[in-house]
């Protein structure tokens, strides 16, 4: 049950809930995009201690903090409200970006510099892990029954917009405003300060959001059992979340984060050309999210997921093989765009399907924890597996790996119910 509000107010709430998601992913990708420029400031090559700290930070954030964030923020959202969790999440990202942007380098404060960087990145990982659970739950509960797929599709759209924004800031600073020397000296701080300012704006917007009717109604009722006990009662739903996420997250990271490296290392394109192709395909990916989301409101979520499972299982190996032999940027763009259109069949409905599986008292935790675990284990390692198979001379193994992961998800899609028709949100 959603608030009985007009379209304008609903759009305002959806926007406020989504804009922080965009800023959070902007901050996440900015770290990777500008690490080449600030690595020397925080991790001088001659210091083994700080090199180890660097390695530990990357591991901790990628494989530990996101699931912990999904757990803690999911608990918080189910107990204190979706709005409260969204505020805490974006505030944590703001603080993390501010610390990175303002921390003096190793030459000034010694080992304290990388320690502060590690702490800031851990805070950002915690924030990002909780953002998905809170945003997905909020968007789905706030949307009306007939447009839930459409509104919730903006979650993946804003996620990709954050990545595009980070890419755009990098290109502008590189090509227009600063020299390489300026970027390495102080210019790398600019994108983090932009991110902190953007997160501050998101905090302001989210302060004025409405809480969802689903949470407000259930929060007045007495809690029957603890969160962990309640989660155990929904083991099947948690397994469905993990199963439907597996193929989608591997495919998404394969065709977005890894694709720039693939175009350079395998196809033989320049870095600038690879960046432009990646940006152009991401724009197309963003634009189709609401279209597919709206389609799911008409025909159901399951047909889109099954279409992703079938097309992804069958087309992944041919697309990667043809892409490896692409003779022009236009051909590469067409192939990646085709792949991302297939992935969009999953991404456009992934948030709403997960949210519709769980009752209100366990919804954010049920969405966030199994999703974050699956993304960390499979999405976060996709690039490493791709590079490893290339390093041992069997790059095509990665193509079959992506296809196999999608096939596993397809089995899940075939056996799961269509959540549009059995949505737990409609029972709130």
Short mmCIF file of C-alpha atoms in Angstrom, two decimals:
data_model
loop_
_atom_site.label_atom_id
_atom_site.label_comp_id
_atom_site.label_asym_id
_atom_site.label_seq_id
_atom_site.Cartn_x
_atom_site.Cartn_y
_atom_site.Cartn_z
CA UNK A 1 0.00 0.00 0.00
CA UNK A 2 1.46 3.36 -1.02
CA UNK A 3 0.69 6.84 0.18
CA UNK A 4 -2.42 8.35 -1.36
CA UNK A 5 -0.51 11.17 -2.96
CA UNK A 6 -0.51 12.88 -6.35
CA UNK A 7 1.85 12.15 -9.21
CA UNK A 8 3.96 15.25 -8.53
CA UNK A 9 4.54 14.34 -4.89
CA UNK A 10 5.27 10.74 -5.79
CA UNK A 11 7.81 11.84 -8.39
CA UNK A 12 9.45 14.13 -5.83
CA UNK A 13 9.80 11.25 -3.38
CA UNK A 14 11.14 8.92 -6.08
CA UNK A 15 13.66 11.57 -7.15
CA UNK A 16 14.82 12.19 -3.59
CA UNK A 17 15.22 8.48 -3.02
CA UNK A 18 17.11 7.95 -6.28
CA UNK A 19 19.49 10.93 -6.37
CA UNK A 20 21.49 9.70 -3.37
CA UNK A 21 21.94 6.37 -5.13
CA UNK A 22 23.48 8.18 -8.10
CA UNK A 23 25.81 10.18 -5.86
CA UNK A 24 26.89 7.10 -3.92
CA UNK A 25 27.85 5.20 -7.06
CA UNK A 26 29.56 8.30 -8.42
CA UNK A 27 31.76 8.36 -5.29
CA UNK A 28 32.38 4.62 -5.60
CA UNK A 29 33.54 4.80 -9.22
CA UNK A 30 35.51 8.03 -8.73
CA UNK A 31 37.87 6.15 -6.43
CA UNK A 32 38.70 3.67 -9.21
CA UNK A 33 38.78 6.31 -11.94
CA UNK A 34 41.25 8.59 -10.13
CA UNK A 35 43.31 6.00 -8.22
CA UNK A 36 46.04 6.30 -10.85
CA UNK A 37 46.52 9.95 -9.86
CA UNK A 38 46.36 9.75 -6.06
CA UNK A 39 48.08 6.38 -5.51
CA UNK A 40 51.50 8.04 -5.19
CA UNK A 41 50.21 10.48 -2.58
CA UNK A 42 48.91 7.75 -0.27
CA UNK A 43 50.92 4.64 -1.15
CA UNK A 44 54.57 5.40 -2.02
CA UNK A 45 56.13 2.38 -3.68
CA UNK A 46 59.03 2.15 -1.26
CA UNK A 47 56.86 1.48 1.79
CA UNK A 48 55.82 -2.14 2.17
CA UNK A 49 53.55 -1.34 5.13
CA UNK A 50 51.33 1.05 3.25
CA UNK A 51 51.28 -1.22 0.20
CA UNK A 52 49.83 -3.93 2.42
CA UNK A 53 47.32 -1.46 3.82
CA UNK A 54 46.29 -0.66 0.27
CA UNK A 55 45.73 -4.32 -0.54
CA UNK A 56 43.82 -4.91 2.68
CA UNK A 57 41.57 -1.92 2.03
CA UNK A 58 40.59 -3.11 -1.43
CA UNK A 59 39.82 -6.58 -0.10
CA UNK A 60 37.90 -5.36 2.93
CA UNK A 61 35.73 -2.95 1.01
CA UNK A 62 34.97 -5.30 -1.88
CA UNK A 63 34.28 -8.48 0.00
CA UNK A 64 33.43 -7.60 3.60
CA UNK A 65 31.92 -4.16 3.99
CA UNK A 66 29.16 -4.39 1.39
CA UNK A 67 27.46 -7.44 2.95
CA UNK A 68 27.97 -5.92 6.41
CA UNK A 69 26.37 -2.73 5.13
CA UNK A 70 23.47 -4.72 3.67
CA UNK A 71 22.99 -6.41 7.05
CA UNK A 72 23.31 -3.37 9.31
CA UNK A 73 21.44 -0.90 7.12
CA UNK A 74 18.77 -3.45 6.31
CA UNK A 75 18.18 -3.96 10.02
CA UNK A 76 18.10 -0.20 10.56
CA UNK A 77 15.67 0.38 7.70
CA UNK A 78 13.30 -2.28 9.00
CA UNK A 79 13.41 -0.89 12.54
CA UNK A 80 13.74 2.89 12.16
CA UNK A 81 12.32 3.45 8.71
CA UNK A 82 13.38 3.63 5.05
CA UNK A 83 13.88 7.39 5.19
CA UNK A 84 16.16 7.17 8.25
CA UNK A 85 18.31 4.48 6.62
CA UNK A 86 18.61 6.44 3.37
CA UNK A 87 19.77 9.48 5.32
CA UNK A 88 22.41 7.55 7.26
CA UNK A 89 23.63 5.83 4.10
CA UNK A 90 24.23 8.99 2.07
CA UNK A 91 25.65 10.84 5.08
CA UNK A 92 28.26 8.07 5.54
CA UNK A 93 29.23 8.35 1.87
CA UNK A 94 29.51 12.13 2.24
CA UNK A 95 31.89 11.82 5.21
CA UNK A 96 33.96 9.18 3.40
CA UNK A 97 34.41 11.36 0.31
CA UNK A 98 35.23 14.39 2.41
CA UNK A 99 37.96 12.48 4.27
CA UNK A 100 39.56 11.31 1.00
CA UNK A 101 39.35 14.78 -0.55
CA UNK A 102 40.90 16.58 2.44
CA UNK A 103 43.45 14.10 3.84
CA UNK A 104 47.07 15.27 3.40
CA UNK A 105 49.42 12.93 1.56
CA UNK A 106 51.93 10.42 2.96
CA UNK A 107 54.76 12.94 2.65
CA UNK A 108 52.93 15.27 5.06
CA UNK A 109 51.41 13.02 7.75
CA UNK A 110 53.10 9.68 7.11
CA UNK A 111 51.29 6.39 7.65
CA UNK A 112 48.23 8.25 8.97
CA UNK A 113 47.40 9.16 5.36
CA UNK A 114 46.77 5.60 4.08
CA UNK A 115 45.08 4.68 7.37
CA UNK A 116 42.60 7.54 6.90
CA UNK A 117 42.10 6.51 3.28
CA UNK A 118 41.37 2.93 4.33
CA UNK A 119 38.93 4.12 6.98
CA UNK A 120 37.13 6.39 4.52
CA UNK A 121 36.87 3.61 1.94
CA UNK A 122 35.53 1.16 4.52
CA UNK A 123 32.89 3.73 5.46
CA UNK A 124 31.95 4.11 1.81
CA UNK A 125 31.71 0.34 1.40
CA UNK A 126 29.41 0.14 4.40
CA UNK A 127 27.29 2.92 2.94
CA UNK A 128 27.06 1.36 -0.51
CA UNK A 129 26.12 -2.02 0.92
CA UNK A 130 23.17 -0.49 2.71
CA UNK A 131 22.09 1.91 -0.01
CA UNK A 132 20.66 -0.75 -2.33
CA UNK A 133 18.47 -2.35 0.35
CA UNK A 134 17.05 0.96 1.54
CA UNK A 135 16.56 2.46 -1.93
CA UNK A 136 14.98 -0.65 -3.44
CA UNK A 137 12.59 -0.98 -0.53
CA UNK A 138 11.68 2.70 -0.49
CA UNK A 139 11.07 3.01 -4.23
CA UNK A 140 8.91 -0.10 -4.37
CA UNK A 141 6.84 0.79 -1.31
CA UNK A 142 6.35 4.38 -2.43
CA UNK A 143 5.25 3.47 -5.96
CA UNK A 144 1.65 2.60 -6.78
CA UNK A 145 0.78 -1.00 -7.62
CA UNK A 146 0.29 -0.34 -11.33
CA UNK A 147 3.60 1.53 -11.78
CA UNK A 148 5.90 -0.22 -9.31
CA UNK A 149 8.13 -1.73 -11.98
CA UNK A 150 8.50 1.63 -13.73
CA UNK A 151 9.47 3.63 -10.65
CA UNK A 152 11.79 0.99 -9.15
CA UNK A 153 13.70 0.71 -12.45
CA UNK A 154 15.26 4.10 -11.69
CA UNK A 155 17.45 2.37 -9.10
CA UNK A 156 19.69 0.76 -11.74
CA UNK A 157 19.34 3.81 -13.97
CA UNK A 158 20.76 6.11 -11.30
CA UNK A 159 23.44 3.55 -10.44
CA UNK A 160 24.67 3.71 -14.03
CA UNK A 161 24.29 7.49 -14.11
CA UNK A 162 26.67 7.66 -11.15
CA UNK A 163 29.22 5.69 -13.13
CA UNK A 164 28.71 7.97 -16.14
CA UNK A 165 29.09 11.06 -13.98
CA UNK A 166 32.41 9.82 -12.62
CA UNK A 167 33.57 9.05 -16.14
CA UNK A 168 32.53 12.52 -17.32
CA UNK A 169 34.36 14.32 -14.51
CA UNK A 170 37.50 12.31 -15.32
CA UNK A 171 37.36 13.19 -19.02
CA UNK A 172 36.71 16.89 -18.34
CA UNK A 173 39.57 17.22 -15.86
CA UNK A 174 41.92 15.24 -18.13
CA UNK A 175 41.07 16.89 -21.43
CA UNK A 176 39.86 20.40 -20.58
CA UNK A 177 40.77 21.80 -17.19
CA UNK A 178 43.99 20.28 -15.80
CA UNK A 179 47.33 18.89 -16.86
CA UNK A 180 48.52 15.45 -15.76
CA UNK A 181 50.93 17.08 -13.31
CA UNK A 182 48.13 19.15 -11.76
CA UNK A 183 45.91 16.07 -11.46
CA UNK A 184 48.63 14.13 -9.66
CA UNK A 185 49.49 17.06 -7.40
CA UNK A 186 46.08 18.31 -6.22
CA UNK A 187 43.48 17.94 -8.98
CA UNK A 188 42.50 14.40 -7.95
CA UNK A 189 40.89 15.88 -4.82
CA UNK A 190 38.28 17.81 -6.87
CA UNK A 191 36.02 14.84 -7.78
CA UNK A 192 35.88 13.69 -4.14
CA UNK A 193 34.91 17.17 -2.96
CA UNK A 194 32.27 17.28 -5.72
CA UNK A 195 30.98 13.94 -4.44
CA UNK A 196 30.87 15.17 -0.85
CA UNK A 197 28.94 18.29 -1.93
CA UNK A 198 26.53 16.17 -3.98
CA UNK A 199 25.97 13.86 -1.03
CA UNK A 200 25.25 16.90 1.12
CA UNK A 201 22.55 17.95 -1.35
CA UNK A 202 21.15 14.40 -1.26
CA UNK A 203 20.98 14.58 2.56
CA UNK A 204 18.91 17.76 2.28
CA UNK A 205 16.55 16.19 -0.26
CA UNK A 206 16.13 13.00 1.72
CA UNK A 207 15.34 14.92 4.92
CA UNK A 208 12.15 16.12 3.21
CA UNK A 209 11.04 12.71 1.94
CA UNK A 210 7.88 11.04 3.13
CA UNK A 211 8.14 7.73 4.94
CA UNK A 212 6.33 4.89 3.18
CA UNK A 213 2.83 3.92 4.27
CA UNK A 214 3.89 0.26 4.47
CA UNK A 215 6.50 0.98 7.14
CA UNK A 216 4.38 3.46 9.08
CA UNK A 217 1.50 1.01 9.38
CA UNK A 218 3.67 -1.93 10.41
CA UNK A 219 5.85 0.10 12.82
CA UNK A 220 2.79 0.70 15.00
CA UNK A 221 2.28 -3.07 15.42
CA UNK A 222 4.26 -5.04 18.04
CA UNK A 223 7.31 -6.92 16.74
CA UNK A 224 6.76 -10.67 17.04
CA UNK A 225 10.34 -11.94 16.84
CA UNK A 226 13.93 -10.84 16.23
CA UNK A 227 15.22 -9.96 12.77
CA UNK A 228 17.45 -13.03 12.42
CA UNK A 229 14.65 -15.39 13.44
CA UNK A 230 12.34 -13.67 10.98
CA UNK A 231 14.93 -13.90 8.20
CA UNK A 232 15.31 -17.65 8.80
CA UNK A 233 11.58 -18.02 8.19
CA UNK A 234 12.19 -16.67 4.67
CA UNK A 235 15.10 -18.86 3.61
CA UNK A 236 13.46 -19.67 0.28
CA UNK A 237 13.02 -16.00 -0.56
CA UNK A 238 16.66 -15.29 0.36
CA UNK A 239 17.80 -18.10 -1.94
CA UNK A 240 15.64 -16.67 -4.73
CA UNK A 241 17.29 -13.25 -4.28
CA UNK A 242 20.73 -14.84 -4.51
CA UNK A 243 19.73 -16.98 -7.49
CA UNK A 244 18.15 -14.22 -9.54
CA UNK A 245 21.08 -11.87 -8.76
CA UNK A 246 23.89 -14.29 -9.69
CA UNK A 247 23.67 -14.15 -13.48
CA UNK A 248 22.61 -10.52 -13.58
CA UNK A 249 25.47 -9.16 -11.49
CA UNK A 250 28.14 -11.16 -13.36
CA UNK A 251 26.77 -10.01 -16.72
CA UNK A 252 26.46 -6.39 -15.55
CA UNK A 253 30.06 -6.18 -14.33
CA UNK A 254 31.33 -8.04 -17.39
CA UNK A 255 29.75 -5.54 -19.81
CA UNK A 256 30.36 -2.36 -17.79
CA UNK A 257 33.30 -2.28 -15.37
CA UNK A 258 35.41 -4.88 -17.20
CA UNK A 259 34.50 -3.78 -20.71
CA UNK A 260 36.93 -0.84 -20.89
CA UNK A 261 39.85 -3.15 -20.10
CA UNK A 262 38.56 -5.75 -22.57
CA UNK A 263 38.36 -3.21 -25.39
CA UNK A 264 41.95 -2.11 -24.74
CA UNK A 265 43.63 -5.43 -23.90
CA UNK A 266 41.79 -7.81 -26.23
CA UNK A 267 40.23 -5.72 -29.01
CA UNK A 268 43.24 -3.39 -29.21
CA UNK A 269 41.50 -0.03 -28.98
CA UNK A 270 42.91 3.09 -27.38
CA UNK A 271 41.89 4.00 -23.83
CA UNK A 272 40.06 7.12 -24.99
CA UNK A 273 38.06 5.17 -27.60
CA UNK A 274 37.21 2.49 -25.04
CA UNK A 275 36.03 5.15 -22.60
CA UNK A 276 33.77 6.79 -25.21
CA UNK A 277 32.24 3.46 -26.24
CA UNK A 278 31.61 2.51 -22.61
CA UNK A 279 30.00 5.88 -21.91
CA UNK A 280 27.77 5.69 -24.99
CA UNK A 281 26.55 2.18 -24.20
CA UNK A 282 25.89 3.13 -20.57
CA UNK A 283 23.69 6.03 -21.75
CA UNK A 284 21.64 3.58 -23.82
CA UNK A 285 21.47 1.20 -20.85
CA UNK A 286 20.14 3.97 -18.60
CA UNK A 287 17.45 5.01 -21.09
CA UNK A 288 15.92 1.55 -21.47
CA UNK A 289 15.55 0.87 -17.71
CA UNK A 290 12.20 2.67 -17.26
CA UNK A 291 10.90 1.26 -20.56
CA UNK A 292 11.49 -2.33 -19.45
CA UNK A 293 10.30 -1.49 -15.94
CA UNK A 294 7.01 -0.19 -17.35
CA UNK A 295 6.72 -3.29 -19.54
CA UNK A 296 6.96 -5.47 -16.44
CA UNK A 297 3.95 -3.64 -14.98
CA UNK A 298 1.96 -4.82 -18.01
CA UNK A 299 3.19 -8.38 -18.64
CA UNK A 300 4.81 -9.32 -15.32
CA UNK A 301 8.38 -9.53 -14.01
CA UNK A 302 9.00 -13.19 -14.82
CA UNK A 303 8.78 -12.94 -18.65
CA UNK A 304 11.54 -10.31 -18.64
CA UNK A 305 13.74 -12.37 -16.32
CA UNK A 306 13.24 -15.54 -18.41
CA UNK A 307 14.04 -13.57 -21.58
CA UNK A 308 17.27 -12.36 -19.94
CA UNK A 309 18.11 -15.90 -18.85
CA UNK A 310 17.53 -17.44 -22.29
CA UNK A 311 19.15 -14.68 -24.35
CA UNK A 312 22.05 -14.29 -21.92
CA UNK A 313 22.79 -18.01 -21.82
CA UNK A 314 22.69 -18.34 -25.61
CA UNK A 315 24.18 -15.03 -26.80
CA UNK A 316 27.01 -14.31 -24.32
CA UNK A 317 29.69 -16.47 -25.95
CA UNK A 318 28.90 -15.31 -29.53
CA UNK A 319 28.81 -11.64 -28.45
CA UNK A 320 32.15 -11.81 -26.61
CA UNK A 321 33.73 -13.78 -29.48
CA UNK A 322 32.55 -11.28 -32.10
CA UNK A 323 33.56 -8.36 -29.88
CA UNK A 324 37.09 -9.71 -29.58
CA UNK A 325 37.36 -9.48 -33.38
CA UNK A 326 35.50 -6.17 -33.76
CA UNK A 327 36.93 -4.16 -36.65
CA UNK A 328 35.58 -0.75 -35.72
CA UNK A 329 34.33 1.26 -32.74
CA UNK A 330 30.83 1.25 -34.23
CA UNK A 331 30.78 -2.55 -34.37
CA UNK A 332 32.02 -2.75 -30.78
CA UNK A 333 29.34 -0.29 -29.68
CA UNK A 334 26.59 -2.30 -31.39
CA UNK A 335 27.71 -5.57 -29.79
CA UNK A 336 28.03 -4.13 -26.26
CA UNK A 337 24.72 -2.32 -26.64
CA UNK A 338 23.04 -5.57 -27.63
CA UNK A 339 24.53 -7.26 -24.57
CA UNK A 340 23.41 -4.46 -22.24
CA UNK A 341 19.89 -4.54 -23.68
CA UNK A 342 19.78 -8.19 -22.62
CA UNK A 343 21.15 -7.31 -19.16
CA UNK A 344 18.52 -4.55 -18.85
CA UNK A 345 15.81 -7.21 -18.90
CA UNK A 346 17.20 -8.23 -15.50
CA UNK A 347 18.35 -4.92 -14.05
CA UNK A 348 15.10 -3.06 -14.73
CA UNK A 349 13.07 -5.42 -12.53
CA UNK A 350 15.67 -6.71 -10.08
CA UNK A 351 14.80 -4.25 -7.31
CA UNK A 352 11.03 -4.70 -7.49
CA UNK A 353 11.20 -8.51 -7.62
CA UNK A 354 13.34 -8.67 -4.49
CA UNK A 355 11.16 -6.21 -2.58
CA UNK A 356 7.95 -8.00 -3.56
CA UNK A 357 9.22 -11.27 -2.07
CA UNK A 358 9.34 -10.13 1.57
CA UNK A 359 6.90 -8.85 4.20
CA UNK A 360 7.43 -5.28 5.40
CA UNK A 361 9.06 -6.12 8.74
CA UNK A 362 11.97 -7.95 7.09
CA UNK A 363 11.91 -6.41 3.59
CA UNK A 364 15.03 -4.20 3.60
CA UNK A 365 17.17 -6.87 5.28
CA UNK A 366 15.81 -9.61 3.02
CA UNK A 367 16.58 -7.53 -0.06
CA UNK A 368 19.95 -6.19 1.09
CA UNK A 369 21.87 -9.04 2.68
CA UNK A 370 21.57 -11.88 0.09
CA UNK A 371 21.97 -9.34 -2.71
CA UNK A 372 25.16 -7.83 -1.23
CA UNK A 373 26.65 -11.27 -0.55
CA UNK A 374 25.98 -12.41 -4.12
CA UNK A 375 27.34 -9.22 -5.68
CA UNK A 376 30.49 -9.40 -3.54
CA UNK A 377 31.16 -13.07 -4.29
CA UNK A 378 30.31 -13.06 -8.00
CA UNK A 379 29.94 -9.50 -9.34
CA UNK A 380 32.99 -8.21 -7.51
CA UNK A 381 35.17 -11.08 -8.74
CA UNK A 382 34.02 -11.09 -12.38
CA UNK A 383 36.82 -8.79 -13.55
CA UNK A 384 39.50 -10.80 -11.76
CA UNK A 385 38.26 -14.05 -13.29
CA UNK A 386 38.24 -12.42 -16.73
CA UNK A 387 41.82 -11.18 -16.36
CA UNK A 388 42.97 -14.51 -14.91
CA UNK A 389 41.57 -16.54 -17.82
CA UNK A 390 43.28 -14.15 -20.24
CA UNK A 391 46.58 -14.42 -18.36
CA UNK A 392 46.63 -18.23 -18.69
CA UNK A 393 45.73 -18.08 -22.38
CA UNK A 394 42.11 -19.24 -22.12
CA UNK A 395 40.15 -16.02 -22.30
CA UNK A 396 37.12 -17.78 -23.80
CA UNK A 397 36.63 -19.63 -20.50
CA UNK A 398 35.34 -16.38 -19.05
CA UNK A 399 32.67 -16.14 -21.76
CA UNK A 400 31.39 -19.59 -20.81
CA UNK A 401 31.59 -18.69 -17.12
CA UNK A 402 29.29 -15.68 -17.62
CA UNK A 403 26.92 -17.82 -19.69
CA UNK A 404 26.86 -20.55 -17.01
CA UNK A 405 26.07 -18.02 -14.25
CA UNK A 406 23.14 -16.70 -16.30
CA UNK A 407 21.95 -20.26 -16.89
CA UNK A 408 21.86 -20.90 -13.14
CA UNK A 409 19.72 -17.79 -12.73
CA UNK A 410 17.45 -18.93 -15.56
CA UNK A 411 16.62 -22.08 -13.58
CA UNK A 412 15.66 -19.80 -10.69
CA UNK A 413 13.45 -17.64 -12.94
CA UNK A 414 11.63 -20.68 -14.30
CA UNK A 415 10.71 -21.99 -10.86
CA UNK A 416 10.02 -18.74 -8.98
CA UNK A 417 6.58 -17.08 -8.91
CA UNK A 418 5.80 -13.87 -10.78
CA UNK A 419 6.03 -11.37 -7.96
CA UNK A 420 3.81 -8.85 -9.74
CA UNK A 421 0.86 -11.18 -9.09
CA UNK A 422 1.92 -12.34 -5.61
CA UNK A 423 3.53 -9.16 -4.28
CA UNK A 424 3.93 -9.00 -0.49
CA UNK A 425 3.88 -5.21 -0.78
CA UNK A 426 0.18 -5.38 -1.69
CA UNK A 427 -0.41 -7.27 1.54
CA UNK A 428 1.12 -4.56 3.78
#
